[in-house]
Each structure stands twice: as C-alpha cells, then as structure tokens.
Amino acid sequence: MNRLYRATNRLIRYSPVLQLKPRLLPSRALYSTAHTRLSDKNASVLRKIFARFLPRYQGPAIGKAVYSACSSYPDFDSFWIKECQLPETFQTWFSTTTLYVWMAMVRIRANPHAKHYNQGLVDSFFRDAEAKIRKSGIKSGRIVNDTLKDLVSSFKGTVMSLDEGLAVSDAALAAAVWRNLVPIDGAVLEVDGIVRYIRAQLKQLDTCDESRILAGQFTFDPIQKCP
C-alpha cells in the first residue's frame, strides 16, 4: 500500500499533465452579472432611440388634441361676424381659426420637439379644412387639392405676418391683423381689440403648464372679456 502511494506521488511529481490544474468554469453569479451589464447597455441604447423618434410618433396625437382646443374658440358669430362684419363663409372660418392655431403654435415653440407637435397641429387643421370643403358639396379631387394649396399659401403668409408683428410692435401686429383677418376699412377699434386680445391670450398660454397645452386642456377667453 505504501509502495503504491509512493509510486503514485512520483508519477504526479514528474508528469506535467497530471500537475495541470483544472480550468474553472465561470460561476452562475458571474454570468448573471455580465448578462445584466449587457442588458443595461442594450436598454440604454433603446431608450436613446425611442427618445429620438418618439416625438415624431406623438406629433399627430398631440396635434389633434391641441387643434381640438383651438377649434373650440368662442366669439365666431358674436364678434367676428357681427362686430367685425365679416362674411359668414368658409374663408372667414379659415382665417379666424388660423389666428388661434397660430397662438397655440407660438406657445408650443418653447418645447424642444415643437417641430413635430406643431406639424401635427397644422395637419389636423388642414384635415378639418378639407372635410369642410368636401362637406360643402365639392366632389372634384382636383378642385379640392387646388383649394388646399391656396389655403396652405394663405396660412403660411398669415403666420409669417403675425410672427413679424408680434416680434416688432403692436402697430406691426395690428397691420398684420388688418391685412389677414379684418381687411375692412374703419375697423380700427376691432383691430386694436384683437391686438390686445392676442397679447393677453399668449400671456395666459405661457402661464399654462406645458403638459396641459400638449394634452389640449386649455381654452381661449372670449374677446369681449379682454380689457
């Protein structure tokens, strides 16, 4: 027995193969830690991707909610038609609604994703305009498209004019209102009231929490209440 033990020791001592230590396999804990790190890294990458593209996909829904608030403005009949003596036509509706859409756009511009949200708002506005055009009895797709092109041009011109007036002075803003909304001689008092109303509503929108703005949870005051 002792002879066998000594022989075995000599065999181990002089055999390089038998002196090798077994390679330890990674434990389940180490594998779990590495897997967690990889998962966290993947999750971080996915979050960055979603954060980049999410506003684009949110734009239509947010725009629809904001437009719903804009299109519910008061005073269309009592002020714009009766006081300003504008004709009760589709064009009058489009021009006055443009004003309220523009005021919402001005408020949303403070958001880093304003490009997508305002695009959704404008798209909702023009879908409503197209629906009203078709509801009026126009069936020709060519006529509808031509009308929408004219409305796009009118909308862009009004927005640019109001933006410039807002940035320059009340006089410049009044000129923009007169050219684009109330092009009637002698409507000085009405134009002056609209300018004061615009300033007051923009200030009110600015104090409204952004989450409520994007959810369409805001309203416009009647023009008659503006001091």
mmCIF file of N, CA and C in Angstrom, residues 4-91:
data_model
loop_
_atom_site.group_PDB
_atom_site.id
_atom_site.type_symbol
_atom_site.label_atom_id
_atom_site.label_comp_id
_atom_site.label_asym_id
_atom_site.label_seq_id
_atom_site.Cartn_x
_atom_site.Cartn_y
_atom_site.Cartn_z
ATOM 1 N N LEU A 4 2.619 1.604 -3.288
ATOM 2 C CA LEU A 4 1.724 2.153 -4.318
ATOM 3 C C LEU A 4 1.553 3.650 -4.131
ATOM 4 N N TYR A 5 1.452 4.130 -2.888
ATOM 5 C CA TYR A 5 1.283 5.565 -2.593
ATOM 6 C C TYR A 5 2.488 6.358 -3.071
ATOM 7 N N ARG A 6 3.745 5.792 -2.754
ATOM 8 C CA ARG A 6 4.957 6.488 -3.175
ATOM 9 C C ARG A 6 5.065 6.511 -4.689
ATOM 10 N N ALA A 7 4.688 5.447 -5.338
ATOM 11 C CA ALA A 7 4.749 5.395 -6.805
ATOM 12 C C ALA A 7 3.795 6.398 -7.423
ATOM 13 N N THR A 8 2.657 6.533 -6.821
ATOM 14 C CA THR A 8 1.668 7.493 -7.338
ATOM 15 C C THR A 8 2.162 8.914 -7.182
ATOM 16 N N ASN A 9 2.795 9.238 -6.048
ATOM 17 C CA ASN A 9 3.339 10.583 -5.817
ATOM 18 C C ASN A 9 4.418 10.917 -6.818
ATOM 19 N N ARG A 10 5.299 9.906 -7.091
ATOM 20 C CA ARG A 10 6.350 10.153 -8.073
ATOM 21 C C ARG A 10 5.757 10.408 -9.443
ATOM 22 N N LEU A 11 4.710 9.688 -9.785
ATOM 23 C CA LEU A 11 4.068 9.854 -11.093
ATOM 24 C C LEU A 11 3.484 11.258 -11.232
ATOM 25 N N ILE A 12 2.855 11.757 -10.175
ATOM 26 C CA ILE A 12 2.265 13.094 -10.216
ATOM 27 C C ILE A 12 3.339 14.158 -10.271
ATOM 28 N N ARG A 13 4.449 13.949 -9.496
ATOM 29 C CA ARG A 13 5.505 14.947 -9.418
ATOM 30 C C ARG A 13 6.199 15.140 -10.746
ATOM 31 N N TYR A 14 6.392 14.063 -11.493
ATOM 32 C CA TYR A 14 7.161 14.162 -12.728
ATOM 33 C C TYR A 14 6.300 14.174 -13.987
ATOM 34 N N SER A 15 5.023 14.140 -13.849
ATOM 35 C CA SER A 15 4.138 14.165 -15.023
ATOM 36 C C SER A 15 3.511 15.545 -15.173
ATOM 37 N N PRO A 16 3.916 16.306 -16.221
ATOM 38 C CA PRO A 16 3.356 17.646 -16.401
ATOM 39 C C PRO A 16 1.861 17.623 -16.622
ATOM 40 N N VAL A 17 1.361 16.574 -17.219
ATOM 41 C CA VAL A 17 -0.069 16.512 -17.497
ATOM 42 C C VAL A 17 -0.859 16.428 -16.204
ATOM 43 N N LEU A 18 -0.376 15.573 -15.291
ATOM 44 C CA LEU A 18 -1.103 15.383 -14.045
ATOM 45 C C LEU A 18 -0.966 16.570 -13.101
ATOM 46 N N GLN A 19 0.037 17.449 -13.343
ATOM 47 C CA GLN A 19 0.196 18.628 -12.496
ATOM 48 C C GLN A 19 -0.705 19.791 -12.929
ATOM 49 N N LEU A 20 -1.357 19.674 -14.081
ATOM 50 C CA LEU A 20 -2.240 20.738 -14.546
ATOM 51 C C LEU A 20 -3.423 20.894 -13.614
ATOM 52 N N LYS A 21 -3.767 22.166 -13.339
ATOM 53 C CA LYS A 21 -4.938 22.449 -12.517
ATOM 54 C C LYS A 21 -6.170 22.539 -13.404
ATOM 55 N N PRO A 22 -7.258 22.062 -12.927
ATOM 56 C CA PRO A 22 -8.477 22.118 -13.744
ATOM 57 C C PRO A 22 -8.916 23.558 -13.980
ATOM 58 N N ARG A 23 -9.384 23.868 -15.205
ATOM 59 C CA ARG A 23 -9.866 25.216 -15.546
ATOM 60 C C ARG A 23 -11.256 25.393 -14.957
ATOM 61 N N LEU A 24 -11.409 26.462 -14.167
ATOM 62 C CA LEU A 24 -12.689 26.708 -13.516
ATOM 63 C C LEU A 24 -13.663 27.353 -14.489
ATOM 64 N N LEU A 25 -14.841 26.827 -14.561
ATOM 65 C CA LEU A 25 -15.884 27.423 -15.386
ATOM 66 C C LEU A 25 -16.479 28.620 -14.661
ATOM 67 N N PRO A 26 -16.906 29.663 -15.402
ATOM 68 C CA PRO A 26 -17.488 30.838 -14.743
ATOM 69 C C PRO A 26 -18.720 30.447 -13.937
ATOM 70 N N SER A 27 -18.806 31.014 -12.787
ATOM 71 C CA SER A 27 -19.952 30.713 -11.931
ATOM 72 C C SER A 27 -21.217 31.358 -12.481
ATOM 73 N N ARG A 28 -22.344 30.897 -12.007
ATOM 74 C CA ARG A 28 -23.634 31.434 -12.434
ATOM 75 C C ARG A 28 -23.766 32.903 -12.049
ATOM 76 N N ALA A 29 -23.141 33.285 -10.928
ATOM 77 C CA ALA A 29 -23.207 34.678 -10.471
ATOM 78 C C ALA A 29 -22.473 35.598 -11.434
ATOM 79 N N LEU A 30 -21.264 35.143 -11.885
ATOM 80 C CA LEU A 30 -20.506 35.964 -12.827
ATOM 81 C C LEU A 30 -21.258 36.100 -14.140
ATOM 82 N N TYR A 31 -21.837 35.010 -14.622
ATOM 83 C CA TYR A 31 -22.603 35.058 -15.866
ATOM 84 C C TYR A 31 -23.788 36.002 -15.726
ATOM 85 N N SER A 32 -24.440 35.932 -14.581
ATOM 86 C CA SER A 32 -25.602 36.790 -14.348
ATOM 87 C C SER A 32 -25.210 38.257 -14.353
ATOM 88 N N THR A 33 -24.047 38.591 -13.753
ATOM 89 C CA THR A 33 -23.578 39.982 -13.718
ATOM 90 C C THR A 33 -23.272 40.489 -15.116
ATOM 91 N N ALA A 34 -22.564 39.659 -15.911
ATOM 92 C CA ALA A 34 -22.235 40.066 -17.278
ATOM 93 C C ALA A 34 -23.495 40.245 -18.110
ATOM 94 N N HIS A 35 -24.443 39.336 -17.918
ATOM 95 C CA HIS A 35 -25.706 39.426 -18.663
ATOM 96 C C HIS A 35 -26.466 40.695 -18.284
ATOM 97 N N THR A 36 -26.439 41.049 -17.006
ATOM 98 C CA THR A 36 -27.125 42.258 -16.539
ATOM 99 C C THR A 36 -26.499 43.501 -17.146
ATOM 100 N N ARG A 37 -25.147 43.530 -17.192
ATOM 101 C CA ARG A 37 -24.464 44.681 -17.782
ATOM 102 C C ARG A 37 -24.822 44.837 -19.254
ATOM 103 N N LEU A 38 -24.856 43.702 -19.970
ATOM 104 C CA LEU A 38 -25.206 43.747 -21.385
ATOM 105 C C LEU A 38 -26.647 44.206 -21.567
ATOM 106 N N SER A 39 -27.549 43.718 -20.708
ATOM 107 C CA SER A 39 -28.955 44.116 -20.805
ATOM 108 C C SER A 39 -29.123 45.600 -20.523
ATOM 109 N N ASP A 40 -28.400 46.110 -19.519
ATOM 110 C CA ASP A 40 -28.475 47.539 -19.196
ATOM 111 C C ASP A 40 -27.974 48.387 -20.358
ATOM 112 N N LYS A 41 -26.905 47.907 -21.003
ATOM 113 C CA LYS A 41 -26.360 48.649 -22.141
ATOM 114 C C LYS A 41 -27.359 48.670 -23.292
ATOM 115 N N ASN A 42 -27.964 47.520 -23.576
ATOM 116 C CA ASN A 42 -28.966 47.460 -24.646
ATOM 117 C C ASN A 42 -30.167 48.334 -24.324
ATOM 118 N N ALA A 43 -30.585 48.306 -23.066
ATOM 119 C CA ALA A 43 -31.730 49.127 -22.659
ATOM 120 C C ALA A 43 -31.422 50.608 -22.820
ATOM 121 N N SER A 44 -30.180 50.988 -22.499
ATOM 122 C CA SER A 44 -29.785 52.392 -22.641
ATOM 123 C C SER A 44 -29.817 52.825 -24.101
ATOM 124 N N VAL A 45 -29.338 51.939 -24.984
ATOM 125 C CA VAL A 45 -29.357 52.245 -26.421
ATOM 126 C C VAL A 45 -30.791 52.377 -26.918
ATOM 127 N N LEU A 46 -31.652 51.464 -26.486
ATOM 128 C CA LEU A 46 -33.056 51.511 -26.910
ATOM 129 C C LEU A 46 -33.749 52.768 -26.407
ATOM 130 N N ARG A 47 -33.434 53.165 -25.171
ATOM 131 C CA ARG A 47 -34.034 54.387 -24.635
ATOM 132 C C ARG A 47 -33.637 55.604 -25.454
ATOM 133 N N LYS A 48 -32.379 55.647 -25.877
ATOM 134 C CA LYS A 48 -31.915 56.766 -26.696
ATOM 135 C C LYS A 48 -32.624 56.788 -28.048
ATOM 136 N N ILE A 49 -32.816 55.604 -28.628
ATOM 137 C CA ILE A 49 -33.503 55.525 -29.922
ATOM 138 C C ILE A 49 -34.952 55.974 -29.782
ATOM 139 N N PHE A 50 -35.632 55.480 -28.746
ATOM 140 C CA PHE A 50 -37.032 55.864 -28.525
ATOM 141 C C PHE A 50 -37.151 57.353 -28.240
ATOM 142 N N ALA A 51 -36.212 57.878 -27.445
ATOM 143 C CA ALA A 51 -36.258 59.308 -27.108
ATOM 144 C C ALA A 51 -36.095 60.167 -28.354
ATOM 145 N N ARG A 52 -35.361 59.642 -29.322
ATOM 146 C CA ARG A 52 -35.121 60.405 -30.547
ATOM 147 C C ARG A 52 -36.331 60.400 -31.469
ATOM 148 N N PHE A 53 -36.989 59.254 -31.581
ATOM 149 C CA PHE A 53 -38.076 59.123 -32.555
ATOM 150 C C PHE A 53 -39.477 59.242 -31.949
ATOM 151 N N LEU A 54 -39.598 59.165 -30.632
ATOM 152 C CA LEU A 54 -40.914 59.204 -30.002
ATOM 153 C C LEU A 54 -41.694 60.480 -30.305
ATOM 154 N N PRO A 55 -41.070 61.676 -30.231
ATOM 155 C CA PRO A 55 -41.833 62.903 -30.527
ATOM 156 C C PRO A 55 -42.460 62.898 -31.919
ATOM 157 N N ARG A 56 -41.773 62.282 -32.876
ATOM 158 C CA ARG A 56 -42.315 62.229 -34.236
ATOM 159 C C ARG A 56 -43.608 61.415 -34.270
ATOM 160 N N TYR A 57 -43.645 60.330 -33.504
ATOM 161 C CA TYR A 57 -44.845 59.495 -33.480
ATOM 162 C C TYR A 57 -45.927 60.078 -32.579
ATOM 163 N N GLN A 58 -45.532 60.887 -31.615
ATOM 164 C CA GLN A 58 -46.503 61.541 -30.741
ATOM 165 C C GLN A 58 -47.144 62.750 -31.411
ATOM 166 N N GLY A 59 -46.465 63.310 -32.409
ATOM 167 C CA GLY A 59 -46.919 64.540 -33.043
ATOM 168 C C GLY A 59 -48.368 64.540 -33.490
ATOM 169 N N PRO A 60 -48.822 63.535 -34.243
ATOM 170 C CA PRO A 60 -50.215 63.542 -34.705
ATOM 171 C C PRO A 60 -51.238 63.556 -33.572
ATOM 172 N N ALA A 61 -51.015 62.745 -32.535
ATOM 173 C CA ALA A 61 -51.971 62.690 -31.421
ATOM 174 C C ALA A 61 -51.988 64.002 -30.645
ATOM 175 N N ILE A 62 -50.804 64.555 -30.395
ATOM 176 C CA ILE A 62 -50.724 65.828 -29.681
ATOM 177 C C ILE A 62 -51.341 66.936 -30.522
ATOM 178 N N GLY A 63 -51.028 66.944 -31.817
ATOM 179 C CA GLY A 63 -51.584 67.958 -32.706
ATOM 180 C C GLY A 63 -53.100 67.910 -32.749
ATOM 181 N N LYS A 64 -53.648 66.708 -32.749
ATOM 182 C CA LYS A 64 -55.107 66.553 -32.772
ATOM 183 C C LYS A 64 -55.737 67.109 -31.500
ATOM 184 N N ALA A 65 -55.101 66.839 -30.355
ATOM 185 C CA ALA A 65 -55.628 67.328 -29.075
ATOM 186 C C ALA A 65 -55.566 68.851 -29.000
ATOM 187 N N VAL A 66 -54.442 69.412 -29.441
ATOM 188 C CA VAL A 66 -54.279 70.870 -29.399
ATOM 189 C C VAL A 66 -55.255 71.541 -30.364
ATOM 190 N N TYR A 67 -55.423 70.954 -31.544
ATOM 191 C CA TYR A 67 -56.348 71.553 -32.513
ATOM 192 C C TYR A 67 -57.780 71.526 -32.003
ATOM 193 N N SER A 68 -58.135 70.480 -31.283
ATOM 194 C CA SER A 68 -59.482 70.407 -30.718
ATOM 195 C C SER A 68 -59.754 71.604 -29.814
ATOM 196 N N ALA A 69 -58.742 72.011 -29.046
ATOM 197 C CA ALA A 69 -58.893 73.189 -28.181
ATOM 198 C C ALA A 69 -58.939 74.473 -29.005
ATOM 199 N N CYS A 70 -58.107 74.541 -30.043
ATOM 200 C CA CYS A 70 -58.062 75.746 -30.884
ATOM 201 C C CYS A 70 -59.371 75.952 -31.645
ATOM 202 N N SER A 71 -59.931 74.883 -32.154
ATOM 203 C CA SER A 71 -61.136 74.994 -32.980
ATOM 204 C C SER A 71 -62.395 75.254 -32.165
ATOM 205 N N SER A 72 -62.261 75.189 -30.838
ATOM 206 C CA SER A 72 -63.420 75.431 -29.966
ATOM 207 C C SER A 72 -63.478 76.875 -29.480
ATOM 208 N N TYR A 73 -62.781 77.771 -30.163
ATOM 209 C CA TYR A 73 -62.730 79.163 -29.709
ATOM 210 C C TYR A 73 -64.120 79.807 -29.757
ATOM 211 N N PRO A 74 -64.379 80.733 -28.840
ATOM 212 C CA PRO A 74 -65.685 81.404 -28.807
ATOM 213 C C PRO A 74 -65.724 82.590 -29.773
ATOM 214 N N ASP A 75 -66.834 83.254 -29.812
ATOM 215 C CA ASP A 75 -66.967 84.559 -30.485
ATOM 216 C C ASP A 75 -67.026 84.525 -32.005
ATOM 217 N N PHE A 76 -67.108 83.362 -32.634
ATOM 218 C CA PHE A 76 -67.108 83.387 -34.098
ATOM 219 C C PHE A 76 -68.289 84.199 -34.627
ATOM 220 N N ASP A 77 -69.460 83.933 -34.097
ATOM 221 C CA ASP A 77 -70.653 84.662 -34.551
ATOM 222 C C ASP A 77 -70.754 86.049 -33.917
ATOM 223 N N SER A 78 -70.605 86.104 -32.598
ATOM 224 C CA SER A 78 -70.850 87.366 -31.888
ATOM 225 C C SER A 78 -69.800 88.432 -32.169
ATOM 226 N N PHE A 79 -68.562 88.020 -32.407
ATOM 227 C CA PHE A 79 -67.519 89.028 -32.649
ATOM 228 C C PHE A 79 -67.092 89.086 -34.108
ATOM 229 N N TRP A 80 -66.601 87.983 -34.633
ATOM 230 C CA TRP A 80 -66.025 88.006 -35.979
ATOM 231 C C TRP A 80 -67.075 88.306 -37.051
ATOM 232 N N ILE A 81 -68.268 87.788 -36.879
ATOM 233 C CA ILE A 81 -69.312 88.020 -37.884
ATOM 234 C C ILE A 81 -70.067 89.322 -37.612
ATOM 235 N N LYS A 82 -70.531 89.501 -36.381
ATOM 236 C CA LYS A 82 -71.367 90.674 -36.079
ATOM 237 C C LYS A 82 -70.546 91.941 -35.846
ATOM 238 N N GLU A 83 -69.559 91.871 -34.960
ATOM 239 C CA GLU A 83 -68.784 93.070 -34.631
ATOM 240 C C GLU A 83 -67.861 93.490 -35.769
ATOM 241 N N CYS A 84 -67.145 92.512 -36.331
ATOM 242 C CA CYS A 84 -66.190 92.835 -37.407
ATOM 243 C C CYS A 84 -66.854 92.865 -38.778
ATOM 244 N N GLN A 85 -68.100 92.420 -38.846
ATOM 245 C CA GLN A 85 -68.868 92.427 -40.091
ATOM 246 C C GLN A 85 -68.188 91.622 -41.203
ATOM 247 N N LEU A 86 -67.608 90.497 -40.819
ATOM 248 C CA LEU A 86 -67.019 89.605 -41.812
ATOM 249 C C LEU A 86 -68.103 88.686 -42.362
ATOM 250 N N PRO A 87 -67.995 88.298 -43.617
ATOM 251 C CA PRO A 87 -68.999 87.393 -44.199
ATOM 252 C C PRO A 87 -68.911 86.007 -43.557
ATOM 253 N N GLU A 88 -70.038 85.388 -43.376
ATOM 254 C CA GLU A 88 -70.059 84.057 -42.757
ATOM 255 C C GLU A 88 -69.757 83.004 -43.824
ATOM 256 N N THR A 89 -68.476 82.867 -44.120
ATOM 257 C CA THR A 89 -68.029 81.976 -45.188
ATOM 258 C C THR A 89 -66.940 81.039 -44.681
ATOM 259 N N PHE A 90 -66.603 80.080 -45.528
ATOM 260 C CA PHE A 90 -65.511 79.164 -45.204
ATOM 261 C C PHE A 90 -64.206 79.932 -45.038
ATOM 262 N N GLN A 91 -63.954 80.920 -45.880
ATOM 263 C CA GLN A 91 -62.714 81.681 -45.808
ATOM 264 C C GLN A 91 -62.593 82.435 -44.490
#
